[in-house]
CSV table of C-alpha atoms in Angstrom, one decimal:
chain,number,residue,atom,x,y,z
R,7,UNK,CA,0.0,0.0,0.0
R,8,UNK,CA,1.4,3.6,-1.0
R,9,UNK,CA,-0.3,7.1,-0.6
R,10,UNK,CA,-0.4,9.2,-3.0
R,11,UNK,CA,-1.0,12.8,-2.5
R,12,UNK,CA,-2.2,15.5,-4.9
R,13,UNK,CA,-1.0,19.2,-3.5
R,14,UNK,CA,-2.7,22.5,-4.0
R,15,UNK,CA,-5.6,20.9,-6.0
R,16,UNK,CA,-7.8,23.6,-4.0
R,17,UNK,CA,-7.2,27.0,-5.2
R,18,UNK,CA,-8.1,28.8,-2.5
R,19,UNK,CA,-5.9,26.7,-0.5
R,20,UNK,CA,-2.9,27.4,-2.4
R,21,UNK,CA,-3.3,31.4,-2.0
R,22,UNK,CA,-3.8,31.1,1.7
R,23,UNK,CA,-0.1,29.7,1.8
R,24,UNK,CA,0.9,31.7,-1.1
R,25,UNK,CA,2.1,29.4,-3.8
R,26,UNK,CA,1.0,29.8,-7.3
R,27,UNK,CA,-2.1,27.9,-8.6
R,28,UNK,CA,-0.5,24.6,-10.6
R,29,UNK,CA,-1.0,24.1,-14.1
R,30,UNK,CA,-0.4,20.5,-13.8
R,31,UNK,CA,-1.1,18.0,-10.8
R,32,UNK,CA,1.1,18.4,-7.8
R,33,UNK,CA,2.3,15.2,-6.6
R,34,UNK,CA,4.3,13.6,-3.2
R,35,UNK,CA,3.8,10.2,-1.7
R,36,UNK,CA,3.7,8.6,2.0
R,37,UNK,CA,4.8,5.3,2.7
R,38,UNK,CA,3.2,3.2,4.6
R,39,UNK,CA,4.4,3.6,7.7
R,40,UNK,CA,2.6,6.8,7.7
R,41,UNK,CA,-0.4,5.8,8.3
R,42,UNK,CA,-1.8,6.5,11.9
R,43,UNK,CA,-2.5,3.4,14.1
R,44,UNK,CA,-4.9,4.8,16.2
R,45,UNK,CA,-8.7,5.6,15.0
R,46,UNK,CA,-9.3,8.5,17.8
R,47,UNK,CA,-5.8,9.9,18.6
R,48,UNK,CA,-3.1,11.3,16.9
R,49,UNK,CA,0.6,12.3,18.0
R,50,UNK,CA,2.7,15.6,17.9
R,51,UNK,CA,5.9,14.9,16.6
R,52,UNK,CA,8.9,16.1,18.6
R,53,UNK,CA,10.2,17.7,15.5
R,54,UNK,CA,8.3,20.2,14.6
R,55,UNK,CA,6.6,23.4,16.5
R,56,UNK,CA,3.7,23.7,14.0
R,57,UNK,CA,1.7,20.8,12.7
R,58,UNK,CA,-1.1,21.4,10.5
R,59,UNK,CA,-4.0,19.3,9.6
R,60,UNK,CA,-5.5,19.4,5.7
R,61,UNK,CA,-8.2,17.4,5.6
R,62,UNK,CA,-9.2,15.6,2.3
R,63,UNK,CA,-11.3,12.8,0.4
R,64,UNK,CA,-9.6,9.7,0.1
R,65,UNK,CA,-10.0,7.5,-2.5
R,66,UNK,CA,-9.1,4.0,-2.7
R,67,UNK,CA,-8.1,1.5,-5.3
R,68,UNK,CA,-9.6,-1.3,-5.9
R,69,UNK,CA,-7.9,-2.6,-9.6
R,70,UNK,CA,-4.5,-2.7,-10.6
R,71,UNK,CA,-4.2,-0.2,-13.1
R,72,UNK,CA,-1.6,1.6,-15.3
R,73,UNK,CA,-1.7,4.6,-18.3
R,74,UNK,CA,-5.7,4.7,-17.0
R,75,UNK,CA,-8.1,6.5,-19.7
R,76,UNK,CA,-10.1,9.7,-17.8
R,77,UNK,CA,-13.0,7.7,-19.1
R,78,UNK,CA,-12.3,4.7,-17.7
R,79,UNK,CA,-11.1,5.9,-13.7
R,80,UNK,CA,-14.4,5.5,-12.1
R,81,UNK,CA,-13.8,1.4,-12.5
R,82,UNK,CA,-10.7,1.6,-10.1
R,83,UNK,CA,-12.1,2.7,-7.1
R,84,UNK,CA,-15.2,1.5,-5.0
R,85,UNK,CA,-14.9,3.5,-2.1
R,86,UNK,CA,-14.2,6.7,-1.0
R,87,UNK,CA,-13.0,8.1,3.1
R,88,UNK,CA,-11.9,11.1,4.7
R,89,UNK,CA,-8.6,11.7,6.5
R,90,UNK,CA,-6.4,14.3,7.3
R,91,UNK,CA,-2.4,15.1,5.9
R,92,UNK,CA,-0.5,16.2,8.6
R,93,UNK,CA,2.2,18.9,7.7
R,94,UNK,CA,5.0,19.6,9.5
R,95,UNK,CA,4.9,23.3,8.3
R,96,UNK,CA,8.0,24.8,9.7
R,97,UNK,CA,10.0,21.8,8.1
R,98,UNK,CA,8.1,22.0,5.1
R,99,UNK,CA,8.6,26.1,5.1
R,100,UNK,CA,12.4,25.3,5.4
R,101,UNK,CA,12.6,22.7,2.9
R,102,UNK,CA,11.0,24.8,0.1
R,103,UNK,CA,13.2,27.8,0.5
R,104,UNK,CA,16.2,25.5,0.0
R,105,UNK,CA,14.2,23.9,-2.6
R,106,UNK,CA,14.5,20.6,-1.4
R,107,UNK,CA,12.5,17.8,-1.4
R,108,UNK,CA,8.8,17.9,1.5
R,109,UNK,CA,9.1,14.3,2.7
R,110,UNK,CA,10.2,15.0,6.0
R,111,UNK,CA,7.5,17.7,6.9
R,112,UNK,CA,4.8,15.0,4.7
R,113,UNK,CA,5.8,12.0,5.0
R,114,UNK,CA,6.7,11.2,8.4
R,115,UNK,CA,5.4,8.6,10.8
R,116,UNK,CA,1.8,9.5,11.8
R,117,UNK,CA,1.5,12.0,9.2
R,118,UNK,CA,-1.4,10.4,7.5
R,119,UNK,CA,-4.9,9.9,9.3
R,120,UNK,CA,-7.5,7.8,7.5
R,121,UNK,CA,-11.4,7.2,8.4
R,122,UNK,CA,-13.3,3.8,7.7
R,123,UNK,CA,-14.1,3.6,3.8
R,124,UNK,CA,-17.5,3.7,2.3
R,125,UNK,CA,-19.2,2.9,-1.1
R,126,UNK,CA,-19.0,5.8,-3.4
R,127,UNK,CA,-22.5,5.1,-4.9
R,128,UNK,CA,-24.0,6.5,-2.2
R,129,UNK,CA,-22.3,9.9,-3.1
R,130,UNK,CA,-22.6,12.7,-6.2
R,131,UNK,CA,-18.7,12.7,-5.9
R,132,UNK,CA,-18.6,15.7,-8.7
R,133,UNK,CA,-20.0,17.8,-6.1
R,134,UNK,CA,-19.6,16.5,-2.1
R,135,UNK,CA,-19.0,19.1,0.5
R,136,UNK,CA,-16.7,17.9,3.1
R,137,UNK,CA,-15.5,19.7,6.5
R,138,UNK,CA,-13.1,19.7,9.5
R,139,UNK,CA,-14.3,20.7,12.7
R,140,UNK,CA,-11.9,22.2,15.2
R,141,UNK,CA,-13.0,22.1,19.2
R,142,UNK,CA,-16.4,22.5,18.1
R,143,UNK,CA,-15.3,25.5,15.8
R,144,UNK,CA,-15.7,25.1,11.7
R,145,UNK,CA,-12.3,25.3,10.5
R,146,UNK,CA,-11.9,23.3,6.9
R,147,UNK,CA,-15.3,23.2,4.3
R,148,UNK,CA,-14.5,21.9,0.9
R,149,UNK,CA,-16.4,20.7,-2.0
R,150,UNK,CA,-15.0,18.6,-4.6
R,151,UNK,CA,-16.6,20.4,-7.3
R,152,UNK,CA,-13.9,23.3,-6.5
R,153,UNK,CA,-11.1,20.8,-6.9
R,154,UNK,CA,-8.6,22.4,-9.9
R,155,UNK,CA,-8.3,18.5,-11.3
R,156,UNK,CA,-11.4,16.0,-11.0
R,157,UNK,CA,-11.0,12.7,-9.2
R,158,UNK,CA,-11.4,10.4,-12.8
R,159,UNK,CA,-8.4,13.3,-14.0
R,160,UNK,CA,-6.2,12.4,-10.5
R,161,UNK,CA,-6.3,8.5,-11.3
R,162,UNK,CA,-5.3,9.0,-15.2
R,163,UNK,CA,-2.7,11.3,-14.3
R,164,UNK,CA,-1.4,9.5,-11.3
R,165,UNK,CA,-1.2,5.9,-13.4
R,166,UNK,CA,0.8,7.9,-16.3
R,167,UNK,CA,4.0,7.8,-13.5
R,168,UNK,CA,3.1,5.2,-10.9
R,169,UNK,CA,1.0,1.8,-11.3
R,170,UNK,CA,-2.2,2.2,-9.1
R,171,UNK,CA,-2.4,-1.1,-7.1
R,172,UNK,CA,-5.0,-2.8,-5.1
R,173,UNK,CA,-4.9,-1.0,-1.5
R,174,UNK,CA,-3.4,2.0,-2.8
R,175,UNK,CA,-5.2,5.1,-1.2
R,176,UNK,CA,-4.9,8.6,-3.0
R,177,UNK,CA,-5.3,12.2,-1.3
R,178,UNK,CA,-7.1,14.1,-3.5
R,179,UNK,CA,-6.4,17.7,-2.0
R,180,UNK,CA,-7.0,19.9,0.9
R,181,UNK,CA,-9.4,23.1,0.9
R,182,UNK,CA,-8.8,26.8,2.5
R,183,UNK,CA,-8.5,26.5,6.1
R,184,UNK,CA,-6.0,24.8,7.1
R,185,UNK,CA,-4.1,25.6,11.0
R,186,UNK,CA,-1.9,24.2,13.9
R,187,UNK,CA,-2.9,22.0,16.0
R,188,UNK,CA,-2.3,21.9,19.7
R,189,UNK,CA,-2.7,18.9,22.6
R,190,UNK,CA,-6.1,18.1,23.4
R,191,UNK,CA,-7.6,19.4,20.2
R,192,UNK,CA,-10.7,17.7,19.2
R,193,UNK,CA,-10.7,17.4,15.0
R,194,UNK,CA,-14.2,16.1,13.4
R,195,UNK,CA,-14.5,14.8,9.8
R,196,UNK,CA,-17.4,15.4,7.7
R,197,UNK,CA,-18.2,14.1,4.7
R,198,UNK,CA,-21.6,15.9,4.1
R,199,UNK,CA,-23.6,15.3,7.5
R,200,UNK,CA,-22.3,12.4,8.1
R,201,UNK,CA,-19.2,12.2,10.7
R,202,UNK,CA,-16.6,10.1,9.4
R,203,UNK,CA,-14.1,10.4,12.5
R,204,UNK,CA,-13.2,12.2,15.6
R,205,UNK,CA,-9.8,12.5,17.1
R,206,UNK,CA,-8.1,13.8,19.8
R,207,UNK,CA,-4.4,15.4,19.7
R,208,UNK,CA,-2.1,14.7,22.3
């Protein structure tokens, strides 16, 4: 299992950190060991003084797949989630000046929080609002219809460099909104009404 991440596929997102708005897909990846092992806490890392959560739909494949048609992505995924790309953004900050590489402030241990999957028929996924809720606050409200590159455009584009495989779980992009988190923060996930997870920070 890999994750693959798509970066400033929100427009509004990327003007609230100002970076330019891409003309082709951003991309970075997350190994497994990433992914968070609890469902309803998450870890600071010692590393960094400001950690950010970007919450996003998830997508997840379901057919190994490679050089995928636009036409033809809906077949390799079944399900979609919600989960949150944690962001080490004074690393990340640091890294960009230098023009280095972001996997140490992306793809670090814990970095990537997933909720349970669901069947994507039960969703118009061309236009789904999704939120983060911070200590009862709204902080993050996204809807995919906003997204610069559509999910069916993602999975082409992502199979032209890397072969999608069963398990393999893409983050599609994070809306405006994003902040620090602190200990004993309470983060909510929404994918329309419905809550999808709630986590504390410690």
């Amino acid at each position: 299992m890999k994750f693959i991440c798509v970066g400033r596929n929100y427009a509004d997102h990327a003007k609230e950190l100002n970076n330019e708005i891409p003309k082709d897909v951003v991309l970075f990846l997350k190994p497994d060991t990433a992914l968070v092992k609890s469902k309803d806490e998450v870890y600071i890392p010692e590393f960094t003084n400001n950690l950010h959560h970007e919450v996003e739909i998830l997508i997840k494949i379901c057919k190994t797949g490679k050089y995928i048609q636009p036409e033809f992505s809906e077949n390799y995924y079944s399900e979609i989630g919600l989960g949150i790309d944690f962001t080490a953004r004074d690393i990340q900050e640091e890294l960009k000046i230098k023009g280095l590489p972001w996997e140490k402030a992306k793809a670090f241990d814990g970095s990537a929080f997933i909720s349970n999957f669901v069947s994507k028929e039960n969703f118009d996924l061309e236009n789904l609002e999704f939120s983060l809720i911070k200590n009862g606050i709204l902080q993050q409200a996204g809807n995919t219809s906003n997204m610069i590159f559509s999910i069916n455009k993602l999975i082409s584009y992502i199979s032209q460099f890397f072969t999608l495989k069963v398990g393999d779980i893409i983050f599609t992009g994070t809306p405006a909104g994003v902040s620090k988190v602190e200990e004993n923060d309470i983060l909510e996930g929404y994918i329309k009404n419905d809550k999808f997870f709630e986590i504390k920070i410690l």
